[in-house]
């Protein structure tokens, strides 16, 4: 039947899902149509604007490849990724806060022994990272696999570099907690960096006069049997983008004060070659199960 009254149009589209067997799908489609129609009504969307939106989404799809997910990036800069994270982690009960996985996780990392230097030949200010992993009551958790990764001094992840396949991983590794729930490693101090802006998401960032920066951070992904996987970052206190992260991923509890030290030895007793930074962070895991997040494949800026 034709719908001269546009409120009847919304009801008709909602009713068209009536026969859906999957009740969750039915509910999601009804809500999506309600929200989309409400948007068009409230904004009096013009044909031109509708066309631009279709063009933008088409190009977002075209920019996406097996190694680059422009739609997730769009979700990130619109705060949708953090909102999905929030509604799925409402009750933390004292567990460490979560944040976005990001596109630079490439799957299970190479295991390295405690104290290893994950920066190898990468230049930058030296940093020693020491962490402890416990349950909610503070009991140390032994044998927890902890993947870590972060950007270099120029703001790039290894997986963004053209020679990643031949050069292998850098500034990423897996550590396994000892009997006291500890892990520690050497690296360089990461810096703030821009998200990839050579696609439609970048155009949106520029058109809305936002900056594309993420504050400096180290990514952590913790996987322990009997506990929810923890996807999080530790942010470097004092970073100028902490209050305006382009993907809205900062939570106060995840900001850590990094100490500048001049001691001749690092916490594991090995000598320091000069001044160094100390990052200390303790993670608390929540009992449960859950599926470890799926990695993105290495991202190439031009992909
Ligand atoms: C990251 O922290 O690696 C990241 C997260 C979301 C979008 C882009 C980068
Ligand atoms: Fe990152």
Coordinates of N, CA and C in Angstrom, one line a residue, residues 47-177:
X47 N 18.2 15.2 -0.8 CA 18.7 14.1 -1.7 C 20.2 14.2 -1.8
X48 N 20.7 15.4 -1.9 CA 22.2 15.6 -2.1 C 22.9 14.9 -0.9
X49 N 22.4 15.2 0.3 CA 23.1 14.7 1.5 C 23.0 13.2 1.6
X50 N 21.8 12.7 1.2 CA 21.6 11.2 1.2 C 22.6 10.6 0.2
X51 N 22.8 11.2 -1.0 CA 23.7 10.8 -2.0 C 25.2 10.8 -1.5
X52 N 25.5 11.9 -0.8 CA 26.9 12.0 -0.3 C 27.1 10.8 0.7
X53 N 26.1 10.6 1.6 CA 26.3 9.5 2.6 C 26.5 8.1 1.9
X54 N 25.7 7.9 0.8 CA 25.9 6.6 0.1 C 27.3 6.6 -0.5
X55 N 27.7 7.7 -1.1 CA 29.0 7.7 -1.7 C 30.1 7.5 -0.7
X56 N 30.0 8.1 0.5 CA 30.9 7.9 1.6 C 31.0 6.5 2.0
X57 N 29.9 5.9 2.2 CA 29.9 4.5 2.7 C 30.4 3.5 1.6
X58 N 30.1 3.8 0.3 CA 30.6 3.0 -0.8 C 32.2 3.1 -0.8
X59 N 32.7 4.3 -0.6 CA 34.2 4.5 -0.7 C 34.8 3.8 0.6
X60 N 34.1 3.9 1.7 CA 34.6 3.2 2.9 C 34.7 1.7 2.7
X61 N 33.7 1.1 2.0 CA 33.8 -0.3 1.7 C 35.0 -0.5 0.7
X62 N 35.1 0.3 -0.3 CA 36.1 0.2 -1.3 C 37.5 0.3 -0.8
X63 N 37.7 1.1 0.3 CA 39.0 1.3 0.9 C 39.4 0.1 1.8
X64 N 38.4 -0.7 2.1 CA 38.7 -1.8 3.0 C 39.2 -3.0 2.2
X65 N 40.2 -3.7 2.8 CA 40.8 -4.9 2.1 C 41.0 -5.9 3.2
X66 N 41.6 -7.0 2.9 CA 41.9 -8.0 4.0 C 42.8 -7.4 5.0
X67 N 43.6 -6.4 4.6 CA 44.6 -5.8 5.6 C 44.2 -4.5 6.1
X68 N 43.0 -4.0 5.7 CA 42.6 -2.7 6.2 C 41.1 -2.6 6.4
X69 N 40.6 -2.2 7.5 CA 39.2 -2.2 7.8 C 38.7 -0.8 8.1
X70 N 38.4 -0.1 7.0 CA 38.0 1.3 7.1 C 36.6 1.4 7.8
X71 N 35.8 0.4 7.8 CA 34.5 0.5 8.5 C 34.8 0.5 10.1
X72 N 35.7 -0.4 10.5 CA 36.0 -0.4 11.9 C 36.6 1.0 12.3
X73 N 37.4 1.5 11.5 CA 38.0 2.9 11.8 C 36.9 3.9 11.9
X74 N 35.9 3.8 11.0 CA 34.8 4.7 11.1 C 34.0 4.5 12.4
X75 N 33.8 3.3 12.7 CA 33.2 3.0 14.0 C 34.0 3.6 15.2
X76 N 35.3 3.5 15.1 CA 36.2 4.0 16.1 C 36.0 5.5 16.3
X77 N 36.1 6.2 15.2 CA 36.1 7.7 15.3 C 34.7 8.3 15.6
X78 N 33.7 7.4 15.4 CA 32.3 7.9 15.8 C 32.0 7.4 17.2
X79 N 33.0 6.8 17.9 CA 32.7 6.4 19.3 C 31.9 5.1 19.4
X80 N 31.6 4.5 18.3 CA 30.7 3.3 18.3 C 31.5 2.1 18.9
X81 N 32.8 2.0 18.5 CA 33.5 0.9 19.1 C 33.6 0.9 20.6
X82 N 33.9 2.1 21.1 CA 33.9 2.3 22.6 C 32.6 2.0 23.2
X83 N 31.5 2.4 22.5 CA 30.2 2.2 23.1 C 29.8 0.7 23.1
X84 N 30.2 0.0 22.1 CA 30.0 -1.5 22.1 C 30.8 -2.1 23.2
X85 N 32.0 -1.6 23.4 CA 32.9 -2.1 24.4 C 32.2 -1.8 25.8
X86 N 31.6 -0.6 25.9 CA 31.0 -0.2 27.2 C 29.8 -1.1 27.5
X87 N 28.9 -1.3 26.6 CA 27.7 -2.1 26.9 C 28.0 -3.5 27.1
X88 N 29.1 -4.0 26.7 CA 29.5 -5.4 26.9 C 30.4 -5.6 28.1
X89 N 30.7 -4.5 28.8 CA 31.6 -4.6 30.0 C 31.0 -3.7 31.1
X90 N 29.7 -3.8 31.3 CA 29.0 -2.8 32.2 C 29.5 -3.1 33.6
X91 N 29.6 -4.3 34.0 CA 29.9 -4.7 35.4 C 31.4 -5.1 35.5
X92 N 32.3 -4.2 36.0 CA 33.7 -4.6 36.0 C 34.1 -5.2 37.4
X93 N 33.3 -4.9 38.4 CA 33.6 -5.5 39.8 C 35.1 -5.3 40.2
X94 N 35.7 -4.2 39.8 CA 37.1 -3.9 40.2 C 38.1 -4.5 39.2
X95 N 37.6 -5.1 38.1 CA 38.5 -5.6 37.1 C 39.1 -4.4 36.3
X96 N 40.2 -4.6 35.7 CA 40.8 -3.5 34.9 C 39.9 -3.1 33.7
X97 N 39.8 -1.8 33.5 CA 39.0 -1.3 32.4 C 39.5 -1.7 31.0
X98 N 38.6 -1.8 30.1 CA 38.9 -2.2 28.7 C 38.9 -1.0 27.8
X99 N 39.5 -1.2 26.6 CA 39.4 -0.2 25.6 C 39.5 -0.9 24.2
X100 N 39.6 -0.1 23.2 CA 39.6 -0.7 21.8 C 40.8 -1.6 21.5
X101 N 40.6 -2.6 20.7 CA 41.7 -3.5 20.3 C 42.6 -2.7 19.2
X102 N 41.9 -2.0 18.3 CA 42.7 -1.3 17.3 C 43.1 -2.2 16.2
X103 N 43.5 -1.7 15.0 CA 43.8 -2.5 13.8 C 45.2 -3.1 13.8
X104 N 46.0 -2.8 14.8 CA 47.4 -3.2 14.6 C 47.7 -4.5 15.5
X105 N 46.7 -5.2 15.9 CA 46.9 -6.4 16.6 C 47.0 -7.5 15.5
X106 N 48.0 -8.2 15.4 CA 48.2 -9.2 14.3 C 48.1 -10.6 14.7
X107 N 47.5 -10.9 15.9 CA 47.4 -12.2 16.3 C 48.5 -12.6 17.3
X108 N 48.3 -13.8 17.8 CA 49.3 -14.3 18.8 C 50.7 -13.9 18.6
X109 N 51.3 -13.3 19.5 CA 52.7 -12.8 19.3 C 53.7 -13.8 19.7
X110 N 54.9 -13.5 19.2 CA 56.1 -14.4 19.5 C 56.4 -14.3 21.0
X111 N 56.5 -15.5 21.6 CA 56.8 -15.5 23.0 C 58.3 -15.1 23.3
X112 N 58.5 -14.2 24.2 CA 59.9 -13.8 24.6 C 60.0 -13.9 26.1
X113 N 61.3 -14.1 26.6 CA 61.5 -14.3 28.0 C 61.4 -12.9 28.7
X114 N 61.1 -13.0 30.0 CA 61.0 -11.7 30.8 C 62.3 -10.9 30.7
X115 N 62.2 -9.6 30.6 CA 63.4 -8.8 30.5 C 63.8 -8.5 29.1
X116 N 63.2 -9.3 28.1 CA 63.6 -9.1 26.7 C 63.4 -7.6 26.2
X117 N 64.2 -7.2 25.3 CA 64.0 -5.9 24.7 C 63.2 -6.0 23.4
X118 N 62.0 -5.6 23.4 CA 61.1 -5.8 22.2 C 61.4 -4.7 21.1
X119 N 62.3 -3.7 21.5 CA 62.5 -2.7 20.5 C 63.7 -3.0 19.6
X120 N 64.6 -4.0 20.1 CA 65.8 -4.3 19.3 C 66.5 -3.1 18.8
X121 N 66.4 -2.9 17.5 CA 67.2 -1.8 16.9 C 66.4 -0.5 16.7
X122 N 65.1 -0.5 17.2 CA 64.3 0.8 17.0 C 64.8 1.9 17.9
X123 N 65.0 3.1 17.4 CA 65.5 4.1 18.2 C 64.4 4.8 19.1
X124 N 64.8 5.3 20.2 CA 63.9 6.0 21.1 C 64.4 6.0 22.5
X125 N 63.6 6.7 23.4 CA 64.0 6.8 24.8 C 63.7 5.4 25.5
X126 N 64.6 4.9 26.3 CA 64.5 3.6 26.8 C 63.4 3.6 27.9
X127 N 62.7 2.4 27.9 CA 61.6 2.3 28.9 C 61.6 0.8 29.4
X128 N 61.5 0.7 30.8 CA 61.3 -0.6 31.4 C 59.9 -0.7 31.8
X129 N 59.2 -1.8 31.4 CA 57.8 -2.0 31.8 C 57.7 -3.2 32.7
X130 N 57.0 -2.9 33.9 CA 56.8 -4.0 34.8 C 55.3 -4.1 35.2
X131 N 54.8 -5.3 35.1 CA 53.3 -5.4 35.4 C 53.1 -6.6 36.3
X132 N 51.9 -6.6 36.9 CA 51.5 -7.8 37.7 C 50.1 -8.1 37.3
X133 N 49.8 -9.4 37.2 CA 48.4 -9.8 36.9 C 47.8 -10.6 38.0
X134 N 46.7 -10.1 38.5 CA 46.0 -10.8 39.6 C 44.5 -11.0 39.3
X135 N 43.9 -11.8 40.2 CA 42.4 -11.9 40.1 C 41.8 -10.7 40.9
X136 N 40.5 -10.7 41.1 CA 39.9 -9.5 41.7 C 40.3 -9.3 43.2
X137 N 40.7 -10.5 43.8 CA 41.1 -10.4 45.2 C 42.5 -10.1 45.4
X138 N 43.3 -9.9 44.3 CA 44.7 -9.6 44.4 C 45.6 -10.8 44.4
X139 N 45.0 -12.0 44.1 CA 45.8 -13.2 44.0 C 46.6 -13.3 42.7
X140 N 47.9 -13.4 42.8 CA 48.7 -13.4 41.5 C 48.2 -14.6 40.6
X141 N 48.2 -14.3 39.3 CA 47.8 -15.3 38.3 C 49.1 -15.7 37.5
X142 N 49.4 -17.0 37.6 CA 50.6 -17.5 36.9 C 50.2 -18.0 35.5
X143 N 51.1 -17.9 34.6 CA 50.9 -18.5 33.3 C 50.0 -17.8 32.4
X144 N 49.7 -16.5 32.7 CA 48.8 -15.7 31.8 C 49.6 -15.2 30.6
X145 N 49.0 -15.5 29.4 CA 49.7 -15.0 28.2 C 49.3 -13.5 28.0
X146 N 50.3 -12.7 27.8 CA 50.1 -11.3 27.7 C 50.8 -10.8 26.4
X147 N 49.9 -10.4 25.4 CA 50.5 -9.9 24.2 C 50.6 -8.4 24.4
X148 N 51.8 -7.8 24.0 CA 52.0 -6.4 24.1 C 52.4 -5.8 22.7
X149 N 52.0 -4.6 22.4 CA 52.4 -4.0 21.1 C 52.2 -2.5 21.2
X150 N 53.1 -1.8 20.5 CA 53.0 -0.3 20.5 C 53.7 0.3 19.3
X151 N 53.4 1.6 19.1 CA 54.0 2.3 18.0 C 55.4 2.7 18.3
X152 N 56.2 3.0 17.2 CA 57.6 3.5 17.4 C 57.6 5.0 17.7
X153 N 58.8 5.5 17.7 CA 59.1 6.9 18.0 C 58.5 7.8 16.9
X154 N 58.2 7.3 15.7 CA 57.6 8.1 14.7 C 56.1 7.9 14.6
X155 N 55.6 7.1 15.5 CA 54.1 6.9 15.5 C 53.6 5.8 14.6
X156 N 54.5 4.9 14.1 CA 54.1 3.8 13.3 C 54.2 2.4 13.9
X157 N 53.3 1.5 13.6 CA 53.4 0.1 14.1 C 54.2 -0.6 13.0
X158 N 54.9 -1.7 13.5 CA 55.7 -2.5 12.5 C 54.8 -3.0 11.3
X159 N 53.5 -3.3 11.7 CA 52.7 -3.9 10.6 C 52.2 -2.9 9.6
X160 N 52.5 -1.6 9.8 CA 52.2 -0.6 8.8 C 53.3 -0.4 7.8
X161 N 54.4 -1.1 8.1 CA 55.6 -0.8 7.2 C 55.7 -1.8 6.1
X162 N 56.1 -1.3 4.9 CA 56.1 -2.1 3.7 C 56.9 -3.4 3.9
X163 N 58.0 -3.3 4.7 CA 58.9 -4.5 4.8 C 58.5 -5.4 6.0
X164 N 57.3 -5.3 6.5 CA 56.9 -6.0 7.7 C 57.1 -7.5 7.5
X165 N 56.7 -8.0 6.3 CA 56.7 -9.5 6.0 C 58.2 -10.0 6.2
X166 N 59.1 -9.3 5.6 CA 60.5 -9.8 5.7 C 61.2 -9.3 7.0
X167 N 60.9 -8.2 7.5 CA 61.6 -7.7 8.7 C 61.1 -8.4 10.0
X168 N 59.9 -8.9 9.9 CA 59.3 -9.5 11.1 C 58.9 -8.6 12.2
X169 N 58.4 -9.1 13.3 CA 57.8 -8.3 14.3 C 58.8 -7.4 15.0
X170 N 58.3 -6.2 15.4 CA 59.1 -5.3 16.2 C 58.1 -4.5 17.1
X171 N 58.6 -4.3 18.3 CA 57.7 -3.6 19.3 C 56.4 -4.3 19.6
X172 N 56.5 -5.7 19.5 CA 55.4 -6.5 19.9 C 56.0 -7.9 20.3
X173 N 55.3 -8.5 21.3 CA 55.8 -9.8 21.8 C 54.7 -10.3 22.8
X174 N 54.9 -11.6 23.1 CA 54.1 -12.2 24.1 C 54.9 -12.6 25.3
X175 N 54.5 -12.2 26.5 CA 55.1 -12.6 27.8 C 54.1 -13.5 28.6
X176 N 54.7 -14.4 29.4 CA 53.8 -15.2 30.2 C 54.1 -15.0 31.7
X177 N 53.1 -14.7 32.5 CA 53.4 -14.3 33.9 C 54.0 -15.4 34.7

